[in-house]
Amino acid sequence: MLEADNLECVRGERRLFAGVGFRLEGGELLYLQGRNGAGKTSLLRMLIGLLPPEAGEIRWRGVPIRQAGDDFRAELCYLGHLNAIKEELTPLENLLAAARLADEELSEDEVLDALEQVGLAGREDLACKYLSQGQKRRVALARLVKERRPLWVLDEPFVALDVAAVDWLAGLISAHLQRGGLAVMTTHQAVAIPAGTVRELRLS
Amino acid sequence: MTDRFNIYRYAAPSAFYPLAGAMVPWFAAAAVLFGLAGLWLGMLVAPTDFQQGEGYRIIFIHVPASWMSMFIYLVMAFWAAIGLAFNTRLSGMMAQALAPTGALMAFLSLWTGALWGKPMWGTWWVWDARLTSELILLFLYIGYMALVAAIDDPRRADKAGGLLLLVGVVNIPIIYFSVKWWNTLHQGASVSLTKSPSMAATMLWGMLLMALCFWMYSIAVALIRVRTIMLERERNTDWVRETLEGDGK
Amino acid sequence: MIHWNSFSEFLAMGGYGLYVWGSFGVTALILAVEPIVVARNRNNTIARLKRQLRAERRITE
Amino acid sequence: MLRIVTAVVARDLRLAMRRQADIVSALFFFIIVVSLFPLGIGPEPDLLRKLAPGVLWVAALLATMLSLPRLFADDHRDGTLEQLALAPHPLGLVVTGKVIAHWLVSGLPLAVLAPVLGLQFDLSTEALVVLTASILIGTPALSGIGGIGAALTLGLRGGGVLLSLLVLPLYIPVLIFGAGAVDATVSGLGGEAHLSLLAALTLAALGFAPWAAAAALRIALE
């Protein structure tokens, strides 16, 4: 469903990688690995269409993502290393606003449910600036709980999480794969994902 | 890609670099020749203007500089459009190479305009539509150069600068007409910029020759500058390495 | 053919000498300086890139 | 289509309400600049009436620019802008929403304050009405054009100064027609022609600017 052909990445004057390609089907997870500065985040940004590749092509359901445009983005969920939450808003407001801006139907009950799952019950009405770094990350991750879009692209999702949260997130990703979803992620920690096929791609 | 169209071939910096290098001396020589001919006609042969006396001779640089300042901006916008549409590397470099010359032309146009205005209208500056638009054009040039200089990644700089150029092109006519309208309502300056219609043939030829001189000059300088930019930008490519190992030509 | 009777008349420009020569002087100055600056900039860039290339060679060898 | 615009407006307004200090400081800037002019040039009512349109408009223009650098910067810093760019609808609509929200918290309050400040300049009732109308009609164009500048300078060093350099030349037509409307009313010519031209400028700016800004944002996000 997601194919990348012969991708090349140039940042500034440096060629980070060239000739990178892969195919990913429903139920499969792709681990991106590589040193710092190998271009993992750049590759992710290419896959979500924010960074045009220097050469090569990315296709979603056989259509180049540039052409697919909104149709592609409607099936994409991206979690960057920035949390994309507003400090002034409460976790509840943040998640509701994010859902509305992403054109998703999400009720308040569903959001509260998701916040409970990430262990933020009782903090729904506290502005995010009063939360700790790890708690803010959980607010960002809570978006994934009700997320049913087929392609997840996650940049270092396990960073700043404790052991229990890592297990919970791994379970969430497995469930997504079992539903037939796809996931691409970068990570430094080796986390076992119980279900689905795991592939690896090493950028050198 | 490289062999499909000729235009693509010359749009590749490696092919354009030697071509540009070969063209520079010709344009420079043409600029000198046209300049000498224009100055001879304009300064030595052309008769005195019956209204403005000898002071009108500023026209021989003022009008060509004004023309070039506007024309260069249009050319830059043209390259910007090409660059944004086809993602060619050369376009951004061309726009950047032209900008300083365009800004200098706008400055010259204002400078000579002021020196012309003082004896003719008794003031260095009027808030006339043409002068004001020329001033804003200078600001647009400076803004473009500042924006491009502020962005580290050259590709991003090209794209952002190109977008700014296109926005500017849309705005220049709006600015011109709004200032013109504002000016006619205010009627502050009792000065008309319309030139005397009976322009002698020698004056016209002098002006056209000077315009050609400025044109050739701008092309020559921009070509040298674009060659420098190419070397700088593509320093990690094979063709630049080979060029550098030769004599840089 | 030539409009002027004497060189001093040419310089005076019918009383407009300051303005005419002020315009031509600054224009000539700019049109002379800009190519020099551009050429110097080009030579500096080439020299710098050559130095970098040589340094790179030394490292790889 | 409308839903996404309203969603952005609602979110940005809510954020602005939680950060009222920003709005208030821009308004105080406007008040202070306008109030300083009579002190600088003297209290003659005739002179003040003549200067009022220009002074009020220039101050409104500068006050609008004060909040422009943050139009996209906050969303850029915390990653929200990426999410907005990845949403399944045109980015231009999102920018339209942000421009509208910016106008609601920067332009609209100026229009409310302007008649009060106009009284300091001894403007007639008719001129005050036209002044308010011109600021009401003209400031959306300022927000829209400013959005292009804000998007182009996103994430750059010294972005604020650069932003003014890019945006001020483009503001000139708005300034001319805005101040011109009041000017024409003061001198008894009637400001309708200016106002309709100003409205045309605003419509053009709101139709065109968000898409240019969206293109600039995509460049900034690369």
PDB file of N, CA and C in Angstrom, chain B residues 48-83:
ATOM      1  N   THR B  48      20.293  71.327 -27.708  1.00  0.00           N
ATOM      2  CA  THR B  48      19.718  71.770 -26.441  1.00  0.00           C
ATOM      3  C   THR B  48      18.202  71.622 -26.491  1.00  0.00           C
ATOM      4  N   ASP B  49      17.622  71.201 -25.363  1.00  0.00           N
ATOM      5  CA  ASP B  49      16.169  71.113 -25.313  1.00  0.00           C
ATOM      6  C   ASP B  49      15.609  72.516 -25.131  1.00  0.00           C
ATOM      7  N   PHE B  50      14.537  72.827 -25.874  1.00  0.00           N
ATOM      8  CA  PHE B  50      14.098  74.215 -25.841  1.00  0.00           C
ATOM      9  C   PHE B  50      13.437  74.585 -24.522  1.00  0.00           C
ATOM     10  N   GLN B  51      12.972  73.582 -23.776  1.00  0.00           N
ATOM     11  CA  GLN B  51      12.363  73.903 -22.487  1.00  0.00           C
ATOM     12  C   GLN B  51      13.339  73.762 -21.334  1.00  0.00           C
ATOM     13  N   GLN B  52      14.117  72.691 -21.368  1.00  0.00           N
ATOM     14  CA  GLN B  52      14.897  72.352 -20.182  1.00  0.00           C
ATOM     15  C   GLN B  52      16.372  72.690 -20.333  1.00  0.00           C
ATOM     16  N   GLY B  53      16.756  73.302 -21.414  1.00  0.00           N
ATOM     17  CA  GLY B  53      18.155  73.647 -21.597  1.00  0.00           C
ATOM     18  C   GLY B  53      19.013  72.398 -21.663  1.00  0.00           C
ATOM     19  N   GLU B  54      20.214  72.497 -21.065  1.00  0.00           N
ATOM     20  CA  GLU B  54      21.121  71.344 -21.126  1.00  0.00           C
ATOM     21  C   GLU B  54      20.804  70.321 -20.038  1.00  0.00           C
ATOM     22  N   GLY B  55      20.008  70.753 -19.062  1.00  0.00           N
ATOM     23  CA  GLY B  55      19.753  69.883 -17.920  1.00  0.00           C
ATOM     24  C   GLY B  55      19.066  68.581 -18.305  1.00  0.00           C
ATOM     25  N   TYR B  56      18.401  68.604 -19.437  1.00  0.00           N
ATOM     26  CA  TYR B  56      17.658  67.409 -19.830  1.00  0.00           C
ATOM     27  C   TYR B  56      18.573  66.220 -20.084  1.00  0.00           C
ATOM     28  N   ARG B  57      19.893  66.493 -20.259  1.00  0.00           N
ATOM     29  CA  ARG B  57      20.793  65.398 -20.651  1.00  0.00           C
ATOM     30  C   ARG B  57      20.850  64.280 -19.606  1.00  0.00           C
ATOM     31  N   ILE B  58      20.351  64.554 -18.413  1.00  0.00           N
ATOM     32  CA  ILE B  58      20.276  63.492 -17.399  1.00  0.00           C
ATOM     33  C   ILE B  58      19.386  62.353 -17.899  1.00  0.00           C
ATOM     34  N   ILE B  59      18.487  62.704 -18.811  1.00  0.00           N
ATOM     35  CA  ILE B  59      17.570  61.694 -19.349  1.00  0.00           C
ATOM     36  C   ILE B  59      18.324  60.489 -19.890  1.00  0.00           C
ATOM     37  N   PHE B  60      19.539  60.724 -20.407  1.00  0.00           N
ATOM     38  CA  PHE B  60      20.259  59.627 -21.065  1.00  0.00           C
ATOM     39  C   PHE B  60      20.694  58.534 -20.101  1.00  0.00           C
ATOM     40  N   ILE B  61      20.716  58.858 -18.802  1.00  0.00           N
ATOM     41  CA  ILE B  61      20.919  57.748 -17.858  1.00  0.00           C
ATOM     42  C   ILE B  61      19.676  57.504 -17.015  1.00  0.00           C
ATOM     43  N   HIS B  62      18.901  58.561 -16.794  1.00  0.00           N
ATOM     44  CA  HIS B  62      17.751  58.375 -15.912  1.00  0.00           C
ATOM     45  C   HIS B  62      16.745  57.387 -16.511  1.00  0.00           C
ATOM     46  N   VAL B  63      16.388  57.602 -17.755  1.00  0.00           N
ATOM     47  CA  VAL B  63      15.365  56.732 -18.352  1.00  0.00           C
ATOM     48  C   VAL B  63      15.874  55.298 -18.512  1.00  0.00           C
ATOM     49  N   PRO B  64      17.097  55.089 -19.045  1.00  0.00           N
ATOM     50  CA  PRO B  64      17.552  53.694 -19.114  1.00  0.00           C
ATOM     51  C   PRO B  64      17.619  53.012 -17.749  1.00  0.00           C
ATOM     52  N   ALA B  65      18.076  53.744 -16.717  1.00  0.00           N
ATOM     53  CA  ALA B  65      18.152  53.127 -15.388  1.00  0.00           C
ATOM     54  C   ALA B  65      16.755  52.753 -14.886  1.00  0.00           C
ATOM     55  N   SER B  66      15.778  53.640 -15.120  1.00  0.00           N
ATOM     56  CA  SER B  66      14.416  53.327 -14.671  1.00  0.00           C
ATOM     57  C   SER B  66      13.875  52.109 -15.413  1.00  0.00           C
ATOM     58  N   TRP B  67      14.069  52.113 -16.707  1.00  0.00           N
ATOM     59  CA  TRP B  67      13.616  50.957 -17.492  1.00  0.00           C
ATOM     60  C   TRP B  67      14.225  49.667 -16.967  1.00  0.00           C
ATOM     61  N   MET B  68      15.547  49.695 -16.786  1.00  0.00           N
ATOM     62  CA  MET B  68      16.221  48.470 -16.356  1.00  0.00           C
ATOM     63  C   MET B  68      15.732  48.040 -14.981  1.00  0.00           C
ATOM     64  N   SER B  69      15.528  49.002 -14.077  1.00  0.00           N
ATOM     65  CA  SER B  69      15.122  48.616 -12.730  1.00  0.00           C
ATOM     66  C   SER B  69      13.794  47.861 -12.780  1.00  0.00           C
ATOM     67  N   MET B  70      12.891  48.303 -13.647  1.00  0.00           N
ATOM     68  CA  MET B  70      11.602  47.607 -13.735  1.00  0.00           C
ATOM     69  C   MET B  70      11.731  46.302 -14.517  1.00  0.00           C
ATOM     70  N   PHE B  71      12.491  46.385 -15.595  1.00  0.00           N
ATOM     71  CA  PHE B  71      12.630  45.203 -16.442  1.00  0.00           C
ATOM     72  C   PHE B  71      13.310  44.064 -15.677  1.00  0.00           C
ATOM     73  N   ILE B  72      14.365  44.403 -14.935  1.00  0.00           N
ATOM     74  CA  ILE B  72      15.078  43.358 -14.192  1.00  0.00           C
ATOM     75  C   ILE B  72      14.145  42.700 -13.177  1.00  0.00           C
ATOM     76  N   TYR B  73      13.288  43.513 -12.544  1.00  0.00           N
ATOM     77  CA  TYR B  73      12.359  42.907 -11.583  1.00  0.00           C
ATOM     78  C   TYR B  73      11.419  41.931 -12.287  1.00  0.00           C
ATOM     79  N   LEU B  74      10.967  42.326 -13.477  1.00  0.00           N
ATOM     80  CA  LEU B  74      10.080  41.426 -14.225  1.00  0.00           C
ATOM     81  C   LEU B  74      10.811  40.142 -14.610  1.00  0.00           C
ATOM     82  N   VAL B  75      12.067  40.291 -15.029  1.00  0.00           N
ATOM     83  CA  VAL B  75      12.833  39.098 -15.402  1.00  0.00           C
ATOM     84  C   VAL B  75      13.019  38.187 -14.188  1.00  0.00           C
ATOM     85  N   MET B  76      13.297  38.801 -13.039  1.00  0.00           N
ATOM     86  CA  MET B  76      13.452  37.992 -11.826  1.00  0.00           C
ATOM     87  C   MET B  76      12.159  37.253 -11.506  1.00  0.00           C
ATOM     88  N   ALA B  77      11.041  37.960 -11.651  1.00  0.00           N
ATOM     89  CA  ALA B  77       9.752  37.321 -11.378  1.00  0.00           C
ATOM     90  C   ALA B  77       9.502  36.187 -12.371  1.00  0.00           C
ATOM     91  N   PHE B  78       9.923  36.414 -13.620  1.00  0.00           N
ATOM     92  CA  PHE B  78       9.794  35.352 -14.627  1.00  0.00           C
ATOM     93  C   PHE B  78      10.585  34.116 -14.187  1.00  0.00           C
ATOM     94  N   TRP B  79      11.832  34.327 -13.775  1.00  0.00           N
ATOM     95  CA  TRP B  79      12.632  33.184 -13.309  1.00  0.00           C
ATOM     96  C   TRP B  79      12.006  32.533 -12.077  1.00  0.00           C
ATOM     97  N   ALA B  80      11.446  33.374 -11.218  1.00  0.00           N
ATOM     98  CA  ALA B  80      10.822  32.828 -10.009  1.00  0.00           C
ATOM     99  C   ALA B  80       9.662  31.914 -10.386  1.00  0.00           C
ATOM    100  N   ALA B  81       8.859  32.352 -11.361  1.00  0.00           N
ATOM    101  CA  ALA B  81       7.709  31.542 -11.780  1.00  0.00           C
ATOM    102  C   ALA B  81       8.195  30.228 -12.380  1.00  0.00           C
ATOM    103  N   ILE B  82       9.225  30.311 -13.233  1.00  0.00           N
ATOM    104  CA  ILE B  82       9.776  29.090 -13.816  1.00  0.00           C
ATOM    105  C   ILE B  82      10.283  28.164 -12.711  1.00  0.00           C
ATOM    106  N   GLY B  83      10.990  28.753 -11.769  1.00  0.00           N
ATOM    107  CA  GLY B  83      11.582  27.946 -10.701  1.00  0.00           C
ATOM    108  C   GLY B  83      10.524  27.261  -9.858  1.00  0.00           C
TER     109      GLY B  83
END
